[in-house]
CSV table of N, CA, C and O in Angstrom, one decimal:
chain,number,residue,atom,x,y,z
L,183,MET,N,-136.1,92.6,-59.6
L,183,MET,CA,-136.4,91.6,-60.0
L,183,MET,C,-135.5,91.2,-61.7
L,183,MET,O,-135.3,90.5,-61.9
L,184,ASP,N,-134.7,92.5,-62.1
L,184,ASP,CA,-133.9,92.4,-63.0
L,184,ASP,C,-132.5,91.1,-62.6
L,184,ASP,O,-132.5,90.7,-63.6
L,185,LYS,N,-131.9,91.2,-61.7
L,185,LYS,CA,-131.2,90.4,-60.9
L,185,LYS,C,-131.5,88.9,-61.3
L,185,LYS,O,-130.6,88.3,-61.6
L,186,ILE,N,-132.7,88.8,-60.9
L,186,ILE,CA,-133.2,87.2,-60.6
L,186,ILE,C,-133.1,86.8,-62.0
L,186,ILE,O,-132.9,85.5,-62.5
L,187,LYS,N,-133.7,87.6,-63.0
L,187,LYS,CA,-133.9,87.1,-64.5
L,187,LYS,C,-132.6,86.9,-65.0
L,187,LYS,O,-132.1,86.1,-65.8
L,188,LYS,N,-131.4,88.0,-64.6
L,188,LYS,CA,-130.2,87.7,-65.0
L,188,LYS,C,-129.4,86.9,-64.5
L,188,LYS,O,-128.6,85.9,-65.1
L,189,MET,N,-129.7,86.4,-63.3
L,189,MET,CA,-129.3,85.5,-62.9
L,189,MET,C,-129.5,84.0,-63.1
L,189,MET,O,-128.9,83.1,-63.2
L,190,GLY,N,-130.7,84.0,-63.7
L,190,GLY,CA,-131.2,82.8,-64.2
L,190,GLY,C,-131.1,82.5,-65.6
L,190,GLY,O,-130.5,81.2,-65.6
L,191,LYS,N,-131.0,83.6,-66.2
L,191,LYS,CA,-129.7,83.2,-67.6
L,191,LYS,C,-128.8,82.8,-67.6
L,191,LYS,O,-128.6,82.2,-68.2
L,192,ILE,N,-127.7,83.6,-66.8
L,192,ILE,CA,-126.4,82.7,-66.6
L,192,ILE,C,-126.6,81.5,-66.2
L,192,ILE,O,-126.2,80.7,-66.5
L,193,MET,N,-127.5,81.0,-65.2
L,193,MET,CA,-127.6,79.7,-64.8
L,193,MET,C,-127.7,78.8,-65.9
L,193,MET,O,-127.4,77.5,-66.0
L,194,LEU,N,-128.8,79.0,-66.9
L,194,LEU,CA,-129.5,78.4,-67.7
L,194,LEU,C,-128.5,78.2,-69.0
L,194,LEU,O,-128.2,77.0,-69.5
L,195,ILE,N,-127.6,79.0,-69.0
L,195,ILE,CA,-126.5,78.9,-69.8
L,195,ILE,C,-125.4,78.1,-69.2
L,195,ILE,O,-124.8,77.2,-70.3
L,196,GLY,N,-125.0,77.9,-68.2
L,196,GLY,CA,-124.0,77.4,-67.8
L,196,GLY,C,-124.6,75.6,-67.5
L,196,GLY,O,-123.8,74.7,-67.6
L,197,PHE,N,-125.8,75.3,-67.0
L,197,PHE,CA,-126.4,74.1,-67.5
L,197,PHE,C,-126.3,73.9,-68.7
L,197,PHE,O,-125.9,72.4,-69.1
L,198,ALA,N,-126.6,74.7,-69.5
L,198,ALA,CA,-126.8,73.9,-71.2
L,198,ALA,C,-125.2,74.1,-71.7
L,198,ALA,O,-125.2,72.7,-72.3
L,199,ALA,N,-124.4,74.5,-71.0
L,199,ALA,CA,-122.8,74.5,-71.4
L,199,ALA,C,-122.5,73.1,-70.8
L,199,ALA,O,-121.8,72.4,-71.5
L,200,LEU,N,-122.8,72.5,-69.7
L,200,LEU,CA,-122.3,71.6,-69.0
L,200,LEU,C,-122.8,70.0,-69.3
L,200,LEU,O,-122.5,69.2,-69.8
L,201,PHE,N,-124.2,70.3,-70.2
L,201,PHE,CA,-125.0,69.3,-70.6
L,201,PHE,C,-124.5,69.1,-72.1
L,201,PHE,O,-124.4,67.8,-72.2
L,202,LEU,N,-123.7,70.1,-72.5
L,202,LEU,CA,-123.2,69.8,-73.8
L,202,LEU,C,-122.1,69.1,-73.8
L,202,LEU,O,-121.5,68.5,-74.7
L,203,LEU,N,-121.1,70.1,-72.7
L,203,LEU,CA,-119.8,69.2,-72.8
L,203,LEU,C,-120.1,67.7,-72.5
L,203,LEU,O,-119.2,66.8,-73.0
L,204,SER,N,-120.9,67.3,-71.5
L,204,SER,CA,-121.1,65.9,-70.8
L,204,SER,C,-121.8,64.8,-72.1
L,204,SER,O,-121.2,63.9,-72.5
L,205,TRP,N,-122.4,65.6,-73.2
L,205,TRP,CA,-122.7,64.9,-74.0
L,205,TRP,C,-121.9,64.4,-75.0
L,205,TRP,O,-121.8,63.8,-75.9
L,206,ILE,N,-120.8,65.7,-75.3
L,206,ILE,CA,-119.8,65.3,-76.3
L,206,ILE,C,-119.1,64.5,-75.8
L,206,ILE,O,-118.6,63.5,-76.5
L,207,ILE,N,-118.4,64.4,-74.6
L,207,ILE,CA,-117.8,63.3,-73.5
L,207,ILE,C,-118.3,61.7,-74.0
L,207,ILE,O,-117.6,61.0,-74.1
L,208,TYR,N,-119.8,61.7,-73.6
L,208,TYR,CA,-120.2,60.7,-74.1
L,208,TYR,C,-120.4,60.2,-75.3
L,208,TYR,O,-120.2,58.9,-75.2
L,209,PHE,N,-120.3,60.9,-76.5
L,209,PHE,CA,-120.6,60.6,-77.7
L,209,PHE,C,-119.7,60.3,-78.3
L,209,PHE,O,-119.6,59.2,-79.1
L,210,PHE,N,-118.2,60.8,-77.7
L,210,PHE,CA,-117.2,60.4,-78.5
L,210,PHE,C,-116.1,59.5,-77.3
L,210,PHE,O,-115.0,59.2,-77.7
L,211,ASN,N,-117.0,58.9,-76.2
L,211,ASN,CA,-116.3,58.1,-75.7
L,211,ASN,C,-115.1,58.6,-74.9
L,211,ASN,O,-113.8,57.9,-74.8
L,212,LEU,N,-115.1,59.9,-74.6
L,212,LEU,CA,-113.6,60.7,-74.5
L,212,LEU,C,-113.4,59.9,-73.0
L,212,LEU,O,-112.1,60.0,-72.5
L,213,ASP,N,-113.8,59.2,-72.0
L,213,ASP,CA,-113.7,59.3,-70.8
L,213,ASP,C,-112.8,57.7,-70.6
L,213,ASP,O,-111.7,57.7,-70.2
L,214,MET,N,-113.3,57.1,-71.8
L,214,MET,CA,-112.1,55.5,-71.6
L,214,MET,C,-111.4,55.7,-72.3
L,214,MET,O,-110.3,55.4,-72.0
L,215,LYS,N,-111.4,56.5,-73.6
L,215,LYS,CA,-109.5,57.3,-74.1
L,215,LYS,C,-108.9,57.9,-72.9
L,215,LYS,O,-107.8,57.7,-73.5
L,216,ALA,N,-109.5,58.7,-72.2
L,216,ALA,CA,-108.7,59.8,-71.1
L,216,ALA,C,-108.1,58.5,-70.0
L,216,ALA,O,-106.7,58.5,-69.6
L,217,SER,N,-109.2,57.3,-69.8
L,217,SER,CA,-108.7,56.5,-68.7
L,217,SER,C,-107.2,55.6,-69.3
L,217,SER,O,-106.9,55.1,-68.9
L,218,VAL,N,-107.9,55.1,-70.9
L,218,VAL,CA,-106.0,54.6,-71.3
L,218,VAL,C,-104.9,54.9,-71.1
L,218,VAL,O,-103.8,54.7,-70.8
L,219,TYR,N,-105.5,56.2,-71.3
L,219,TYR,CA,-104.0,57.0,-71.5
L,219,TYR,C,-103.2,57.4,-69.7
L,219,TYR,O,-102.3,57.6,-70.1
L,220,LEU,N,-104.0,57.4,-68.9
L,220,LEU,CA,-103.9,57.5,-67.8
L,220,LEU,C,-103.3,56.7,-67.2
L,220,LEU,O,-102.3,56.3,-66.7
L,221,LYS,N,-103.5,55.2,-67.7
L,221,LYS,CA,-103.1,54.1,-67.2
L,221,LYS,C,-102.0,53.7,-67.6
L,221,LYS,O,-100.9,53.3,-67.2
L,222,LYS,N,-101.4,54.3,-69.1
L,222,LYS,CA,-100.2,54.1,-69.0
L,222,LYS,C,-99.6,55.0,-68.6
L,222,LYS,O,-98.1,54.7,-67.9
L,223,LEU,N,-99.7,56.1,-68.2
L,223,LEU,CA,-98.7,56.9,-67.0
L,223,LEU,C,-98.6,56.2,-66.0
L,223,LEU,O,-97.7,56.2,-65.6
L,224,MET,N,-99.6,55.6,-65.3
L,224,MET,CA,-99.9,54.9,-64.2
L,224,MET,C,-98.8,53.9,-64.1
L,224,MET,O,-98.3,53.3,-62.8
L,225,ASP,N,-98.9,52.7,-65.2
L,225,ASP,CA,-98.0,52.2,-65.1
L,225,ASP,C,-96.7,52.5,-65.1
L,225,ASP,O,-95.7,51.6,-64.5
L,226,LYS,N,-96.4,53.1,-65.5
L,226,LYS,CA,-95.0,53.8,-65.7
L,226,LYS,C,-94.3,54.3,-64.2
L,226,LYS,O,-93.2,54.1,-64.1
L,227,VAL,N,-95.4,54.9,-63.8
L,227,VAL,CA,-95.1,55.1,-62.2
L,227,VAL,C,-94.8,53.8,-61.3
L,227,VAL,O,-93.8,53.9,-60.3
L,228,TYR,N,-95.7,53.0,-61.6
L,228,TYR,CA,-95.8,51.7,-60.8
L,228,TYR,C,-94.6,51.1,-61.3
L,228,TYR,O,-94.1,50.5,-60.3
L,229,ASP,N,-94.0,50.8,-62.2
L,229,ASP,CA,-93.0,49.9,-62.9
L,229,ASP,C,-91.7,50.8,-62.4
L,229,ASP,O,-90.6,50.2,-62.3
L,230,MET,N,-91.5,51.8,-61.9
L,230,MET,CA,-90.4,52.3,-61.0
L,230,MET,C,-90.3,51.9,-60.0
L,230,MET,O,-89.1,52.5,-59.5
L,231,ARG,N,-91.0,51.6,-59.4
L,231,ARG,CA,-91.2,51.6,-57.8
L,231,ARG,C,-89.9,50.3,-57.3
L,231,ARG,O,-90.0,49.6,-58.3
L,232,LYS,N,-89.5,50.5,-56.4
L,232,LYS,CA,-88.5,49.4,-56.1
L,232,LYS,C,-89.3,48.5,-55.2
L,232,LYS,O,-89.9,48.6,-54.5
L,233,ARG,N,-89.0,47.0,-55.8
L,233,ARG,CA,-90.0,46.1,-55.0
L,233,ARG,C,-88.8,45.2,-54.4
L,233,ARG,O,-87.7,45.2,-54.3
L,234,ASP,N,-89.6,44.5,-53.3
L,234,ASP,CA,-88.9,43.9,-52.4
L,234,ASP,C,-89.1,42.2,-52.5
L,234,ASP,O,-90.1,41.5,-52.5
L,235,ARG,N,-88.1,41.6,-53.4
L,235,ARG,CA,-88.3,40.3,-53.8
L,235,ARG,C,-87.5,39.2,-53.2
L,235,ARG,O,-87.7,38.1,-53.3
L,236,ARG,N,-87.8,39.6,-51.7
L,236,ARG,CA,-87.2,38.1,-51.0
L,236,ARG,C,-88.3,37.4,-50.4
L,236,ARG,O,-89.4,37.7,-50.3
L,237,LEU,N,-87.9,36.4,-50.1
L,237,LEU,CA,-88.9,35.5,-50.1
L,237,LEU,C,-89.4,35.2,-48.5
L,237,LEU,O,-88.1,35.2,-47.5
């Protein structure tokens, strides 16, 4: 019974930490800020590609 309580407490702390992390990401709009940064990186990779310009 003691192991179940300990496991439940660990799961509760884990869920609370995940909830807090997701709330911080939502509140500060960090997902959109990260996507802007990633788009800049992906544009660099895309621009380095060789292109076939034949008609």
